[in-house]
């Protein structure tokens, strides 16, 4: 992983006369942000002039649609675990980028949006300025926890540092700074604000002890990981071994425990194990599927979450620990040996149960064969970016993930089209590893024009489009539940190979998993630009029996 470049400056910095834009960009650089995903326009011209002058410290990657900019920043944030930023014009630019903001909020991802504004004095007057939107600040406030309007150069640096701190404090997430067209270029006396210290909440030692007692005494403990566990892989791995506890991850928690560890499970086997568990440790997960669909009455639940509001949404857990997973799990690991009972080693049992589920999942044979081809070629630390497509649904259940932050799945928003753009951002920020985007023919055309961005900025992303000529998911529902009354689910597609080549990308077609492997080998060897691979598929078997699994416990 790229090394963290955040500098912890403490000495009072000297003041200089600079513009608001200089102050904001200088502060981003001081926080280790080296790329801005952006699309220019008149309200932000002074910002872009600063970006021209500071190009050595901060690259500007310009996209072809603002949705591409915000989703690229999101993908970069997810792949690196570090804050990322995008810049867009107000009104339509802001709204075009709103999907990225929405998904970043849902995924607790640290993404900063710099959003332009009309003339400062005219904000809120409804005069009909170019790109004016009624109460832009109010719309933004509904989408993010932290937003401010920058009013001039003097406070701009501090406001930027505060936004960047808010993005990593408590529940992480996006923030937005608005700045008016006549403010970016204003000069004033500015002292650049070094990064502000992040608060580290005190760990509740008593709660840790209670958690250790519950988990230590459990006969069949289980761990459930969400996105909040991504930076605690080592701790979860040790804890799982100590407790002989299976670790369930469905989407955002994949890779926290290596899939090759027989205790690492996805939904269907996790569902079965949930039915047997007497205690559960939930790490950085909303537990929505488990609590809503599987039921939990007689399980002792210990929750670790950065967001104190998350613990009690469904039912009060036995123990609630608030803060980052890593330090809390370290305290738990220190406390556990004093309370931990002896349990049988579950390796053989888990291997057998994994094998049984692999056989059942073979109902999705065509998807699994393509996923195996991808896994065979994608290096261990290569990044797989999921989409709302048949291959994605199967991947969430069956794709093997070996390391944290190498399976990027979009969380509960599940927005079609996120995958290609987020994957571009991931590949841009992680040039050292191959990134693979899978997408349906429907999802791909949402953001496919960013192929031009991939060419312009030489982003070596590999994209596999699984083309079934349909919004296949919708079509299957219409077939199965609506008497085959097909409406708005068939698609007329371009020739994807010709389409890809027209941008200058490498493009080819693969018909079989074996052909896909060869195509991927060629694609991963290429590091100077994007590759598009089309795989034509027919109607694919449904994944839903493995996802909506129903109750396993009495309520
Ligand atoms: C922004 C957005 N709009 C609509 C949907 C609803 N939706 C879910 S899956 C799907 C069809 C996906 O088609 P495609 O990308 O071709 O994948 P396939 O199911 O065919 O593999 C649609 C329209 C969505 N998830 N996100
Ligand atoms: Mg499709």
XYZ file of C-alpha atoms and ligand atoms in Angstrom:
582
model
C 0.000 0.000 0.000
C 1.179 3.495 -0.748
C 2.748 4.937 2.317
C 0.872 7.422 4.410
C 2.161 10.851 3.700
C 0.316 12.803 6.295
C 2.657 15.141 8.104
C 2.122 15.911 11.709
C 3.322 19.515 11.809
C 3.141 21.248 15.157
C 5.214 24.454 14.855
C 3.145 27.572 14.123
C 3.444 28.127 10.363
C 4.415 31.510 8.919
C 1.714 33.635 7.270
C 1.871 34.564 3.591
C -0.367 36.541 1.272
C -2.071 33.962 -0.938
C -5.463 33.302 -2.509
C -8.261 31.194 -1.046
C -7.572 28.555 -3.701
C -3.863 28.516 -2.763
C -4.803 28.084 0.891
C -7.160 25.164 0.198
C -4.823 23.381 -2.214
C -1.802 23.966 0.050
C -3.724 22.430 2.927
C -4.725 19.389 0.853
C -1.063 18.848 -0.047
C -0.019 19.246 3.598
C -2.486 16.460 4.405
C -0.901 14.088 1.907
C -3.571 14.428 -0.768
C -1.719 14.188 -4.073
C -4.583 13.946 -6.594
C -7.760 15.884 -7.250
C -10.454 14.253 -9.418
C -12.104 17.198 -11.047
C -14.132 18.756 -13.831
C -13.658 22.512 -14.364
C -16.091 25.336 -15.054
C -16.267 29.082 -14.695
C -17.083 29.148 -10.965
C -13.849 27.294 -10.224
C -11.467 28.941 -12.718
C -9.291 30.451 -9.989
C -9.070 27.074 -8.278
C -7.891 25.459 -11.505
C -5.298 28.205 -12.013
C -3.881 27.283 -8.614
C -3.969 23.624 -9.655
C -1.939 24.548 -12.732
C 0.695 26.188 -10.561
C 0.821 23.395 -7.984
C 0.778 20.511 -10.477
C 4.081 19.181 -9.116
C 2.520 18.551 -5.706
C -1.039 17.733 -6.642
C -2.132 16.094 -9.899
C -5.444 17.013 -11.421
C -7.237 14.091 -13.051
C -10.053 15.517 -15.111
C -13.048 13.331 -15.918
C -15.805 13.446 -18.551
C -18.698 13.647 -16.119
C -18.811 14.724 -12.473
C -20.145 11.306 -11.429
C -16.815 9.950 -12.648
C -14.916 12.459 -10.502
C -16.695 11.678 -7.234
C -16.688 7.919 -7.843
C -12.998 7.950 -8.762
C -12.234 9.768 -5.509
C -14.319 7.179 -3.683
C -12.542 4.256 -5.346
C -9.175 5.819 -4.532
C -10.210 6.289 -0.886
C -11.387 2.687 -0.577
C -8.287 1.249 -2.201
C -5.824 3.300 -0.141
C -7.704 3.867 3.118
C -6.652 7.533 2.839
C -8.784 10.652 2.273
C -9.304 11.690 -1.349
C -10.873 14.729 -2.983
C -12.853 15.885 -5.992
C -13.846 19.320 -7.316
C -16.933 20.246 -9.342
C -19.008 23.256 -10.356
C -22.255 24.029 -8.492
C -25.785 22.982 -9.509
C -25.595 20.334 -12.237
C -21.932 19.575 -11.489
C -22.657 19.077 -7.807
C -25.745 16.968 -8.576
C -23.927 14.893 -11.192
C -21.351 14.080 -8.525
C -23.953 13.414 -5.835
C -24.000 9.642 -6.379
C -20.361 9.439 -5.312
C -21.148 11.498 -2.228
C -24.148 9.343 -1.382
C -22.173 6.131 -1.714
C -19.231 7.578 0.253
C -21.639 8.398 3.073
C -23.139 4.901 2.993
C -19.657 3.353 2.976
C -18.144 5.687 5.609
C -15.463 6.640 3.101
C -13.327 9.777 3.587
C -14.039 11.779 0.424
C -13.858 15.577 0.288
C -15.978 17.418 -2.275
C -14.961 20.945 -3.307
C -18.081 22.473 -4.800
C -18.273 25.826 -6.548
C -20.844 28.501 -5.837
C -22.298 31.609 -7.502
C -21.106 35.072 -6.373
C -20.879 35.149 -2.609
C -23.194 38.115 -2.130
C -25.856 36.581 -4.373
C -26.123 33.157 -2.710
C -29.711 32.472 -1.691
C -31.254 35.355 -3.686
C -32.661 33.264 -6.555
C -31.347 35.615 -9.225
C -30.907 32.829 -11.781
C -27.131 32.773 -12.053
C -25.413 30.115 -14.161
C -25.640 26.751 -12.269
C -27.510 28.325 -9.354
C -29.416 25.790 -7.299
C -31.871 26.630 -4.554
C -30.222 26.200 -1.165
C -27.226 24.192 -2.335
C -25.846 24.196 1.220
C -29.117 22.736 2.477
C -29.024 19.953 -0.104
C -25.414 19.184 0.837
C -26.273 19.144 4.551
C -28.711 16.317 3.911
C -25.959 14.235 2.299
C -22.949 14.687 4.578
C -22.239 15.272 8.253
C -19.719 18.066 7.750
C -19.970 20.994 5.334
C -18.930 24.636 5.346
C -18.928 27.593 2.988
C -15.488 29.130 2.549
C -15.814 32.895 2.893
C -12.287 34.076 2.242
C -8.606 33.132 2.359
C -8.075 33.785 6.081
C -10.031 30.794 7.385
C -9.859 28.631 4.255
C -6.903 26.551 5.373
C -8.367 25.859 8.797
C -11.751 25.033 7.285
C -10.058 22.535 4.970
C -8.152 20.945 7.851
C -11.351 20.766 9.916
C -13.166 19.040 7.056
C -10.340 16.550 6.667
C -10.373 15.865 10.393
C -14.162 15.442 10.456
C -13.853 12.887 7.646
C -11.752 10.678 9.917
C -13.357 11.373 13.272
C -15.889 8.990 14.782
C -17.853 7.489 11.957
C -15.657 8.342 8.927
C -17.319 9.766 5.844
C -17.463 12.477 3.226
C -17.359 16.243 3.738
C -18.028 19.156 1.396
C -16.564 22.656 1.170
C -18.404 25.201 -0.954
C -16.624 28.270 -2.297
C -18.015 31.155 -4.352
C -16.724 32.176 -7.775
C -15.446 35.519 -6.397
C -13.833 33.980 -3.307
C -11.407 31.416 -4.788
C -9.210 34.226 -6.188
C -9.353 36.582 -3.184
C -5.974 37.203 -1.517
C -5.274 37.513 2.176
C -2.901 36.675 4.948
C -2.851 32.916 5.346
C -1.071 30.618 7.772
C -1.380 27.090 6.420
C -3.059 24.851 8.940
C -1.107 21.625 9.520
C -3.147 18.446 10.028
C -5.155 18.564 13.240
C -4.702 15.707 15.660
C -7.420 13.084 15.396
C -9.192 12.458 18.683
C -8.617 8.942 19.954
C -11.583 8.036 22.127
C -10.768 6.316 25.400
C -11.400 2.622 25.292
C -13.926 1.521 27.906
C -11.814 -1.017 29.830
C -14.795 -2.295 31.758
C -16.743 -2.972 28.569
C -13.700 -4.712 27.066
C -13.557 -6.984 30.134
C -17.258 -7.804 29.824
C -16.789 -8.527 26.124
C -13.837 -10.802 26.889
C -15.900 -12.674 29.483
C -18.802 -13.222 27.086
C -16.672 -14.270 24.134
C -14.237 -16.240 26.293
C -17.061 -18.285 27.827
C -18.896 -18.911 24.551
C -18.952 -22.449 23.230
C -19.582 -21.421 19.637
C -18.552 -17.800 19.180
C -18.656 -16.135 15.791
C -17.264 -12.903 14.354
C -19.039 -10.766 11.744
C -16.958 -8.184 9.887
C -18.071 -5.151 7.903
C -16.184 -2.327 6.236
C -15.136 -0.993 9.643
C -12.920 -4.038 10.134
C -10.757 -3.437 7.046
C -7.878 -1.984 9.049
C -7.998 -4.653 11.750
C -7.169 -7.745 9.733
C -4.300 -8.925 11.951
C -6.379 -8.568 15.122
C -9.436 -10.328 13.670
C -7.216 -13.146 12.412
C -5.629 -13.687 15.840
C -8.960 -13.436 17.626
C -10.590 -15.910 15.272
C -7.834 -18.439 15.999
C -8.011 -17.870 19.763
C -11.776 -18.337 19.822
C -11.937 -20.840 16.971
C -14.595 -18.452 15.731
C -15.717 -18.415 12.109
C -15.514 -14.934 10.545
C -18.444 -13.975 8.352
C -18.055 -11.266 5.739
C -20.475 -10.730 2.903
C -19.315 -7.645 1.051
C -17.461 -4.826 2.778
C -15.703 -7.087 5.267
C -14.274 -9.451 2.654
C -10.503 -9.897 2.881
C -10.268 -9.107 6.589
C -9.792 -12.843 7.154
C -8.099 -14.530 4.179
C -10.579 -16.726 2.261
C -8.039 -19.565 2.357
C -8.518 -19.791 6.133
C -11.313 -22.382 6.622
C -12.811 -20.151 9.337
C -13.439 -17.446 6.710
C -17.062 -17.683 5.521
C -19.531 -15.770 3.352
C -23.322 -15.593 3.570
C -24.759 -19.102 3.226
C -22.380 -20.927 5.561
C -22.381 -17.859 7.796
C -26.161 -18.130 8.018
C -25.886 -21.751 9.111
C -23.231 -20.864 11.712
C -25.282 -17.930 12.985
C -27.994 -20.446 13.770
C -25.552 -22.283 16.042
C -23.690 -19.365 17.618
C -24.071 -18.492 21.283
C -22.036 -15.269 21.105
C -21.253 -12.909 18.240
C -18.621 -10.221 17.936
C -19.707 -7.688 15.297
C -16.857 -5.522 14.027
C -17.677 -2.418 11.992
C -20.879 -3.814 10.519
C -24.492 -2.696 10.690
C -25.486 -6.377 11.060
C -28.573 -5.486 9.032
C -29.030 -8.842 7.317
C -28.409 -10.810 10.488
C -30.665 -8.820 12.790
C -33.439 -8.161 10.308
C -33.544 -11.450 8.403
C -31.868 -14.118 10.503
C -33.010 -13.159 14.039
C -30.889 -12.906 17.153
C -32.947 -13.357 20.266
C -30.706 -15.731 22.219
C -27.272 -14.646 20.981
C -25.027 -12.549 23.209
C -23.881 -9.772 20.881
C -20.792 -7.640 21.359
C -20.548 -4.721 18.964
C -17.573 -2.598 17.970
C -18.465 0.449 15.906
C -17.021 3.907 15.311
C -20.537 5.310 15.376
C -22.181 5.200 18.826
C -25.639 5.471 17.237
C -25.125 2.250 15.346
C -25.111 -0.054 18.379
C -28.741 0.361 19.391
C -30.651 0.701 16.145
C -32.214 -2.758 16.414
C -31.754 -4.004 19.903
C -29.379 -3.197 22.737
C -26.300 -5.426 22.411
C -24.820 -7.086 25.498
C -21.702 -4.950 25.124
C -21.173 -1.877 22.921
C -17.664 -0.616 22.255
C -17.310 2.676 20.416
C -14.211 3.575 18.429
C -11.819 2.248 15.804
C -11.806 -1.516 15.572
C -8.043 -1.990 15.680
C -7.186 -0.543 19.120
C -10.359 -1.975 20.659
C -9.568 -5.439 19.328
C -6.028 -5.099 20.656
C -7.412 -4.432 24.135
C -9.792 -7.344 23.749
C -6.922 -9.616 22.717
C -4.975 -8.598 25.822
C -7.959 -9.352 28.062
C -9.208 -12.532 26.441
C -6.674 -15.169 27.589
C -7.796 -14.685 31.223
C -11.353 -15.722 30.289
C -11.018 -18.001 27.306
C -12.208 -21.597 27.602
C -10.633 -24.458 25.661
C -12.407 -25.353 22.427
C -11.888 -28.063 19.866
C -9.969 -26.943 16.785
C -12.561 -26.501 14.033
C -10.354 -26.792 10.960
C -11.553 -30.211 9.766
C -15.207 -29.429 10.509
C -15.002 -26.096 8.702
C -13.216 -27.559 5.700
C -15.950 -30.137 5.344
C -18.723 -27.567 5.667
C -16.988 -25.240 3.204
C -16.772 -28.108 0.692
C -20.474 -28.858 1.139
C -21.391 -25.248 0.400
C -19.052 -25.082 -2.578
C -21.056 -27.959 -4.065
C -24.353 -26.164 -3.488
C -23.051 -22.890 -4.861
C -22.174 -24.787 -8.037
C -25.777 -24.004 -9.041
C -24.173 -20.797 -10.269
C -21.624 -22.742 -12.329
C -21.188 -20.275 -15.234
C -20.544 -17.354 -12.870
C -18.180 -19.415 -10.718
C -16.136 -20.583 -13.695
C -15.504 -16.987 -14.801
C -14.727 -15.914 -11.231
C -12.221 -18.749 -10.889
C -10.555 -17.614 -14.101
C -10.278 -14.098 -12.682
C -8.913 -15.321 -9.339
C -6.351 -17.483 -11.083
C -4.933 -14.460 -12.925
C -5.458 -11.588 -10.482
C -2.433 -11.424 -8.152
C -3.010 -11.833 -4.407
C -2.881 -8.115 -3.801
C -4.780 -7.235 -6.998
C -8.013 -5.350 -6.370
C -11.406 -6.699 -7.476
C -14.152 -4.099 -7.902
C -17.684 -5.400 -7.612
C -20.826 -4.162 -9.428
C -24.563 -4.732 -9.322
C -24.436 -7.561 -11.826
C -24.841 -11.347 -11.880
C -21.085 -11.880 -11.598
C -20.986 -9.436 -8.710
C -23.708 -11.230 -6.764
C -21.802 -14.494 -7.205
C -18.478 -12.857 -6.301
C -19.866 -11.594 -3.003
C -20.589 -15.226 -2.124
C -17.773 -17.139 -3.725
C -14.823 -15.032 -4.902
C -11.759 -15.705 -2.809
C -10.271 -12.589 -1.235
C -6.842 -12.734 0.362
C -6.135 -9.283 1.724
C -7.987 -6.278 3.144
C -8.998 -3.526 0.712
C -8.780 -5.860 -2.277
C -12.537 -6.460 -2.684
C -14.366 -3.182 -3.180
C -18.121 -3.584 -2.974
C -20.415 -0.543 -2.939
C -22.369 -1.105 0.244
C -26.072 -0.602 0.664
C -26.532 1.963 -2.086
C -25.552 -0.625 -4.718
C -25.630 1.992 -7.483
C -25.376 0.698 -10.993
C -22.383 2.238 -12.743
C -20.272 2.789 -9.659
C -17.916 -0.057 -10.511
C -16.066 1.138 -13.591
C -15.541 4.664 -12.261
C -14.601 3.592 -8.721
C -12.214 1.008 -10.179
C -10.566 3.712 -12.281
C -9.966 5.712 -9.100
C -8.647 2.627 -7.298
C -6.274 1.874 -10.167
C -5.187 5.504 -10.425
C -4.329 5.608 -6.717
C -2.806 2.093 -6.638
C -0.670 2.000 -9.771
C 1.445 -0.709 -8.111
C -1.199 -3.461 -8.352
C -3.633 -4.541 -11.072
C -7.239 -3.522 -10.529
C -10.063 -5.456 -12.136
C -13.555 -4.096 -12.669
C -16.413 -6.461 -13.440
C -19.594 -4.977 -14.795
C -22.788 -5.826 -16.593
C -23.633 -4.277 -19.946
C -26.202 -2.135 -18.154
C -23.922 -0.793 -15.434
C -20.957 -0.228 -17.724
C -22.642 2.325 -19.967
C -23.416 4.546 -16.981
C -19.804 5.649 -16.718
C -18.156 4.066 -19.786
C -17.276 7.477 -21.217
C -14.576 7.604 -18.519
C -12.616 5.325 -20.853
C -11.503 8.680 -22.273
C -10.228 9.601 -18.796
C -8.400 6.277 -18.556
C -6.710 7.000 -21.896
C -5.898 10.620 -21.067
C -4.349 9.727 -17.719
C -2.992 6.326 -18.784
C -4.842 4.375 -16.115
C -4.138 0.649 -16.663
C -7.497 -0.649 -15.450
C -8.838 -3.961 -16.734
C -12.608 -4.102 -17.171
C -14.644 -7.185 -17.954
C -18.130 -6.478 -19.284
C -20.468 -9.448 -18.911
C -22.934 -8.784 -21.675
C -26.312 -10.497 -21.532
C -28.088 -7.844 -23.583
C -30.265 -6.951 -20.639
C -30.726 -5.461 -17.246
C -30.517 -9.137 -16.446
C -31.442 -8.853 -12.831
C -34.623 -6.981 -13.627
C -35.434 -9.293 -16.521
C -35.213 -12.363 -14.278
C -37.582 -10.827 -11.743
C -40.042 -10.053 -14.554
C -39.758 -13.630 -15.798
C -40.164 -15.256 -12.423
C -42.595 -12.987 -10.634
C -44.475 -11.083 -13.326
C -45.486 -13.821 -15.789
C -42.637 -13.030 -18.200
C -44.070 -9.583 -18.921
C -40.757 -8.064 -19.958
C -40.602 -4.297 -19.872
C -37.637 -1.916 -19.966
C -35.155 -4.700 -19.279
C -33.812 -5.539 -22.757
C -30.853 -3.522 -24.023
C -29.492 -2.491 -27.384
C -25.747 -2.379 -26.950
C -22.845 -1.041 -28.939
C -20.188 -3.469 -30.101
C -18.117 -3.212 -26.926
C -14.851 -4.163 -28.617
C -15.261 -1.495 -31.295
C -16.455 0.930 -28.617
C -13.343 0.325 -26.468
C -10.988 0.604 -29.418
C -12.595 3.844 -30.531
C -11.192 5.406 -27.355
C -7.792 3.864 -28.059
C -8.181 1.212 -25.359
C -7.114 -2.381 -25.881
C -10.275 -4.393 -26.373
C -11.062 -8.016 -27.055
C -13.765 -10.610 -26.636
C -13.513 -13.778 -24.561
C -16.054 -16.560 -24.858
C -14.863 -19.078 -22.278
C -13.214 -18.927 -18.855
C -10.001 -20.192 -20.469
C -10.081 -17.395 -23.058
C -10.808 -14.918 -20.288
C -7.687 -16.088 -18.448
C -5.517 -15.478 -21.489
C -7.090 -12.070 -22.073
C -6.540 -11.110 -18.425
C -2.899 -12.154 -18.629
C -2.423 -9.781 -21.557
C -4.364 -7.031 -19.806
C -2.465 -7.240 -16.494
C 0.848 -7.162 -18.359
C -0.133 -3.851 -19.900
C 0.603 -0.927 -17.589
C 0.166 2.095 -19.882
C -3.575 2.185 -20.476
C -6.952 0.519 -20.073
C -8.182 -2.820 -21.400
C -11.771 -3.768 -22.056
C -12.799 -7.409 -22.309
C -16.293 -8.358 -23.348
C -17.722 -11.726 -22.315
C -21.068 -12.577 -23.853
C -23.268 -14.560 -21.526
C -26.750 -16.006 -21.694
C -29.276 -15.932 -18.884
C -27.421 -16.805 -15.694
C -28.698 -18.887 -12.775
C -30.173 -16.908 -9.902
C -28.044 -16.174 -6.820
C -30.980 -15.230 -4.593
C -31.481 -18.542 -2.802
C -27.978 -17.990 -1.339
C -28.607 -14.377 -0.326
C -32.101 -14.240 1.141
C -31.734 -17.120 3.529
C -34.518 -16.516 6.020
C -34.718 -16.964 9.748
C -32.406 -19.395 11.483
C -33.412 -18.608 15.044
C -36.672 -18.118 16.875
C -37.718 -14.536 17.425
C -28.507 3.677 -10.013
C -29.296 2.414 -10.115
N -30.403 2.379 -10.885
C -31.129 1.239 -10.969
C -30.763 0.119 -10.277
C -31.649 -1.126 -10.353
N -30.953 -2.266 -10.942
C -30.354 -3.215 -10.188
S -29.629 -4.410 -11.101
C -30.146 -3.701 -12.539
C -29.785 -4.319 -13.864
C -28.318 -4.506 -14.045
O -28.019 -4.809 -15.391
P -26.551 -5.146 -15.815
O -25.614 -4.104 -15.365
O -26.527 -5.447 -17.272
O -26.237 -6.455 -14.969
P -26.906 -7.905 -15.145
O -27.935 -8.057 -14.065
O -27.489 -7.976 -16.513
O -25.763 -8.857 -14.953
C -30.882 -2.535 -12.288
C -31.493 -1.681 -13.334
C -29.593 0.211 -9.482
N -29.125 -0.804 -8.748
N -28.876 1.357 -9.434
Mg -26.773 -7.217 -18.281
